[in-house]
Short mmCIF file of C-alpha atoms and ligand atoms in Angstrom, two decimals:
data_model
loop_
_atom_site.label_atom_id
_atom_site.label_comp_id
_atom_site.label_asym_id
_atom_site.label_seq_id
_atom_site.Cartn_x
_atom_site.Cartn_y
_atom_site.Cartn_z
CA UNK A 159 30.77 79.05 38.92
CA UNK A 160 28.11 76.70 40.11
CA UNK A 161 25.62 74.37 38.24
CA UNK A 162 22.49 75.50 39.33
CA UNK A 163 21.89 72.77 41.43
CA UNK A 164 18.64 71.86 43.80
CA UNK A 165 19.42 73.34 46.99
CA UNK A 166 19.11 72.05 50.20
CA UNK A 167 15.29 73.12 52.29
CA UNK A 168 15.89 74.76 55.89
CA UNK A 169 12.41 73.20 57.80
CA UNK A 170 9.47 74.70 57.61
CA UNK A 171 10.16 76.71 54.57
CA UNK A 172 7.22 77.71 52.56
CA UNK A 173 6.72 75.71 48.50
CA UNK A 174 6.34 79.47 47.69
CA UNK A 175 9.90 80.56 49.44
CA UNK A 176 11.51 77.55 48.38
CA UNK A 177 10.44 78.10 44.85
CA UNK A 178 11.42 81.47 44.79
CA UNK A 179 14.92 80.94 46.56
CA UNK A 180 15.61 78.26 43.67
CA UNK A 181 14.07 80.42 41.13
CA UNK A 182 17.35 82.97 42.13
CA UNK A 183 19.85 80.50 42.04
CA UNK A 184 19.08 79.20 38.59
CA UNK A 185 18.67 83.09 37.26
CA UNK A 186 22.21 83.55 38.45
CA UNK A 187 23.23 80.40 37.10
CA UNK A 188 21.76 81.63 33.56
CA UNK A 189 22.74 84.92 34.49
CA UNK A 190 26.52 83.84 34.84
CA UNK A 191 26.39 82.25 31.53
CA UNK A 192 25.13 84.95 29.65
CA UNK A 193 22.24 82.91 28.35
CA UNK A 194 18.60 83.76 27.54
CA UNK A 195 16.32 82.05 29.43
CA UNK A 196 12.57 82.20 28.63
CA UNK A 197 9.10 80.54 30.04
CA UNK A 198 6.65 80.27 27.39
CA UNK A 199 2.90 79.56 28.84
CA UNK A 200 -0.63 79.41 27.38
CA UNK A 201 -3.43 77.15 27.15
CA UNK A 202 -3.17 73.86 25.87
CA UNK A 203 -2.70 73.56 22.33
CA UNK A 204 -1.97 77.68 21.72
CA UNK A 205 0.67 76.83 19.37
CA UNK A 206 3.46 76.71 21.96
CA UNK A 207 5.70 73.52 20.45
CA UNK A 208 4.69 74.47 16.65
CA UNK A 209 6.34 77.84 17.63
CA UNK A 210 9.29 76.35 18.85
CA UNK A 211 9.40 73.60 16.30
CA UNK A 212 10.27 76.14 13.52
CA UNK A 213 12.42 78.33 15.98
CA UNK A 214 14.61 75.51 16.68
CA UNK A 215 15.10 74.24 13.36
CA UNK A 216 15.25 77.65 11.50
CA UNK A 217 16.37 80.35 14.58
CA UNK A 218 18.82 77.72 15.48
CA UNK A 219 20.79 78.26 12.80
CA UNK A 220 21.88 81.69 13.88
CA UNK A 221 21.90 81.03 17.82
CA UNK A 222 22.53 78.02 19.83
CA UNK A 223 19.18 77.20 21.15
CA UNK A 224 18.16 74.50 23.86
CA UNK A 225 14.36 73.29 25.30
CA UNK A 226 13.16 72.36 28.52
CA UNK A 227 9.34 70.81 27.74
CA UNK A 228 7.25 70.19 30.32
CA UNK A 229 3.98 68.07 30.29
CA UNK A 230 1.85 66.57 32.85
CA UNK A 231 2.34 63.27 30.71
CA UNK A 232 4.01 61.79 27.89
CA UNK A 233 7.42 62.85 26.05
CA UNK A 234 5.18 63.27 22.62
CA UNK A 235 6.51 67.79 22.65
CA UNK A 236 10.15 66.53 23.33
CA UNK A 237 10.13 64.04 20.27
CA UNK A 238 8.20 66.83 17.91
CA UNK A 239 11.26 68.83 18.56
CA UNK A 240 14.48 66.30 18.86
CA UNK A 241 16.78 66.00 15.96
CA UNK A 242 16.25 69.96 15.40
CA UNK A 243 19.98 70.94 16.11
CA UNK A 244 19.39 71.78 19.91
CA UNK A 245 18.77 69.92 23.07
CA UNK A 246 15.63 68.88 24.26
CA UNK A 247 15.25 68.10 27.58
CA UNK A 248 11.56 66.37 28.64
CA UNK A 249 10.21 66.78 32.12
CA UNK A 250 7.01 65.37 33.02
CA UNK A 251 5.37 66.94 36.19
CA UNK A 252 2.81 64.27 36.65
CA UNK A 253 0.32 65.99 38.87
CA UNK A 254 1.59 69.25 39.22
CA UNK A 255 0.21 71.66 36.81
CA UNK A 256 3.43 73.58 36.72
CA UNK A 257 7.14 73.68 36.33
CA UNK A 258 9.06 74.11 39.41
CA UNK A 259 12.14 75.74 39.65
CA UNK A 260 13.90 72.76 40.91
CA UNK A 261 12.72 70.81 38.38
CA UNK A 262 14.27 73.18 35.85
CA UNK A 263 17.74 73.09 37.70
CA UNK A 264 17.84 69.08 37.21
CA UNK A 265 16.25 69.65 33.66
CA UNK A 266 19.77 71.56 32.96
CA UNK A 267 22.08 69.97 35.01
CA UNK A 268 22.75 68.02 32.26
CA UNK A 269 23.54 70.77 29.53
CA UNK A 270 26.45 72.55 28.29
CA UNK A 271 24.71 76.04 29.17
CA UNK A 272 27.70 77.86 27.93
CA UNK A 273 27.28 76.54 24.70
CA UNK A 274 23.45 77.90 24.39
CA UNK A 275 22.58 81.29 23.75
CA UNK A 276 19.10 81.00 24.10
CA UNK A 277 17.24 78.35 26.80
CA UNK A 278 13.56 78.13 26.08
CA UNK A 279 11.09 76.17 28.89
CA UNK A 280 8.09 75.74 27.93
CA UNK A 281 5.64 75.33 30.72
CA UNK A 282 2.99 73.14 31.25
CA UNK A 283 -0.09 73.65 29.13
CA UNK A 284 -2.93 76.25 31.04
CA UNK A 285 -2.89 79.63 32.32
CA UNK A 286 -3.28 79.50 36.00
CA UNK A 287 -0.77 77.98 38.09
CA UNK A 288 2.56 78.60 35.87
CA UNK A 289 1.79 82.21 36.35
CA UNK A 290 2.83 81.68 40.08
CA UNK A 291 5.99 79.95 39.80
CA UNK A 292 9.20 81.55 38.62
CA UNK A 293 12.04 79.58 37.10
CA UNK A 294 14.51 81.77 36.93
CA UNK A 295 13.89 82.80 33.53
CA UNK A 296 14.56 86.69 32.50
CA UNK A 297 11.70 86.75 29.90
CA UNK A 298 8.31 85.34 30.42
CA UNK A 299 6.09 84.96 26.93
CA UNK A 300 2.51 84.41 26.85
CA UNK A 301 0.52 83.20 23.64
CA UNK A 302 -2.82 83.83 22.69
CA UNK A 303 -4.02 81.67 20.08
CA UNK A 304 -6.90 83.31 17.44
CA UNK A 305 -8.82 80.22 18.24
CA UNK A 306 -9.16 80.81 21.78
CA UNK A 307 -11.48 83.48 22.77
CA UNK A 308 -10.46 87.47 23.32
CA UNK A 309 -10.84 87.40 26.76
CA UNK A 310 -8.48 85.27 28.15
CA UNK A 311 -6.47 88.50 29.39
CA UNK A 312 -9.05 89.26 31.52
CA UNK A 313 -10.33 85.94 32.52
CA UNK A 314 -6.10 85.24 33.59
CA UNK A 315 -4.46 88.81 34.19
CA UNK A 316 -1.82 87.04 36.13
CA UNK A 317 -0.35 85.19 33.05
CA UNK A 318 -0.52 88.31 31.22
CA UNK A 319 0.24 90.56 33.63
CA UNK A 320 3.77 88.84 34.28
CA UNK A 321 4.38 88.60 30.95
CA UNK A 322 7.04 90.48 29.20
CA UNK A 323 5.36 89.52 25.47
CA UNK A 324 2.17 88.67 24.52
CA UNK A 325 2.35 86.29 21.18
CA UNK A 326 -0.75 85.77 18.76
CA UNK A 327 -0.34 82.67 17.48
CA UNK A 328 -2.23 80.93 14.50
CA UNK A 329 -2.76 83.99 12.59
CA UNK A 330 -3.69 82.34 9.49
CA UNK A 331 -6.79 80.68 11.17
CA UNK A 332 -7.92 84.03 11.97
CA UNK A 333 -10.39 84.55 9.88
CA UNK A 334 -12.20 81.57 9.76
CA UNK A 335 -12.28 81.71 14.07
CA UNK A 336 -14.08 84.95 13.58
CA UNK A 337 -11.01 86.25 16.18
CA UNK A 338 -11.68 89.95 17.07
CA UNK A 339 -8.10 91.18 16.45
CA UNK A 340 -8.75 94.38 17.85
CA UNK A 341 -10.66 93.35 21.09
CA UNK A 342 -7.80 90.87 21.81
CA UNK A 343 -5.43 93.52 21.42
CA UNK A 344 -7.45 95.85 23.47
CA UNK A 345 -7.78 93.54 26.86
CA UNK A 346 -4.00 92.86 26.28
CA UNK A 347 -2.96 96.22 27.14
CA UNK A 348 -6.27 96.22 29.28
CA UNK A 349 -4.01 94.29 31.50
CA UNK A 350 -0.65 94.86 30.43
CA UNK A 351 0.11 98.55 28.38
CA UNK A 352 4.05 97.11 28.21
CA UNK A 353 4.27 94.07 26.90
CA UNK A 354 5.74 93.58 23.98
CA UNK A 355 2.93 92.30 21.49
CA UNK A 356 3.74 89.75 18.57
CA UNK A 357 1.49 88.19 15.87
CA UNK A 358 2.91 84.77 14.38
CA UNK A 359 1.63 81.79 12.13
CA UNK A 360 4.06 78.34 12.84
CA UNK A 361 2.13 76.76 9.92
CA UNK A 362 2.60 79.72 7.18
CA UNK A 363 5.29 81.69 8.47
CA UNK A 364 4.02 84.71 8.91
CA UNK A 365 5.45 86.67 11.38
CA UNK A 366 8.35 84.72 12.37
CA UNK A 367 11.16 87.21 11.12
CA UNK A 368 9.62 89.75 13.80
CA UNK A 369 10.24 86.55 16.51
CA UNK A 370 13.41 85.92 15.58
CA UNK A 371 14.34 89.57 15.89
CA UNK A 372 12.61 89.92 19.23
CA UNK A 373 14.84 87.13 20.23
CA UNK A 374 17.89 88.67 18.88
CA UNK A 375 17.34 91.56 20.43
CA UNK A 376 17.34 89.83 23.89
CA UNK A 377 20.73 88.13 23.06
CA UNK A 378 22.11 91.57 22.21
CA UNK A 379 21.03 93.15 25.53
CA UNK A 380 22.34 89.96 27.13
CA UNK A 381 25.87 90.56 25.60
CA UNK A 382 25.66 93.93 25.91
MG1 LIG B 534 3.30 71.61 23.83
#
């Protein structure tokens, strides 16, 4: 059983092919391990490391949980969620306003994957180009925040499109953001009619037991 290592580029190979053919290798990796592996993407401050700040500390408990974060810049994510119980692994992408599949293998090359259950990455912070790049993950989640307008299904169908569940975050702030629950819902399944849809609050709680169960129910089909 192999680490899922960067692998080497035959010439001329597209970023696209070489992407994807990395993307493969880490899924078996994963795969091979038995280990959940999701990519979490939204817009910039949707709620993504307050999600994942209470998952680690309070999900953690009952599964082994590790984080990849990803940021253009700064480490400030990976230190909101260190000393949680799980590894945190930082990778800053500089320019590049994605994760890359290879940079997910060397994220993890340093982990005891057999001793996680679930691995979450979360991607860099917009909608657009993280929607292109797979990193080998089995479950892709995309959160809306009730701050953010309706239609940002519409205005990025690819992000939810790909997405395998669609998480309304900052519930509680709902009503003072005047958020159209219903329209949100409605260009959701507009775009995707199979996601699986969630609706959370990291600051109150609300919600979370239905996370934590979607999660669980991943692990079980994984050991299963
Ligand atoms: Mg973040």
């Amino acid at each position: 059983m192999t680490e899922p290592a960067p692998t080497t580029v035959p010439v001329g190979e597209s970023l696209k092919a070489r992407n994807d053919r990395q993307a493969r290798a880490n899924r078996d990796a994963f795969r091979a391990r038995g280990l959940v592996v999701l990519n979490l993407l939204s817009s910039p401050g949707s709620g993504k490391t307050a999600l994942l700040e209470r998952t680690l500390s309070e999900y953690g408990r009952r599964r082994r949980v590790g984080v990849v974060v990803g940021d253009l810049q700064t480490d400030n994510d990976a230190r909101r969620l260190a000393g949680r119980g799980g590894p945190v692994v930082p990778v800053t992408t500089g320019t590049v306003c994605h994760l890359k599949a290879d940079m997910v293998a060397r994220a993890v090359a340093g982990l005891d994957l057999a001793a996680l259950d679930v691995l979450v990455i979360e991607n860099v912070g917009n909608l657009v180009c993280p929607a292109s790049f797979d990193l080998g993950e089995d479950t892709r989640v995309v959160l809306l925040s009730t701050t953010e307008g309706e239609d940002k299904p519409l205005k990025y169908p690819r992000a939810f499109k790909t997405a395998h569940a669609v998480v309304l975050t900052k519930t509680d702030l709902a009503g003072p953001a005047g958020f159209d629950r219903a329209a949100a819902l409605a260009n959701v399944r507009a775009v995707n009619p199979d996601a699986t849809v969630l609706e959370l609050s990291a600051r109150t709680g609300e919600g979370l037991g239905e996370w934590y169960a979607y999660l669980d129910g991943l692990v079980a089909r994984r050991a299963g």
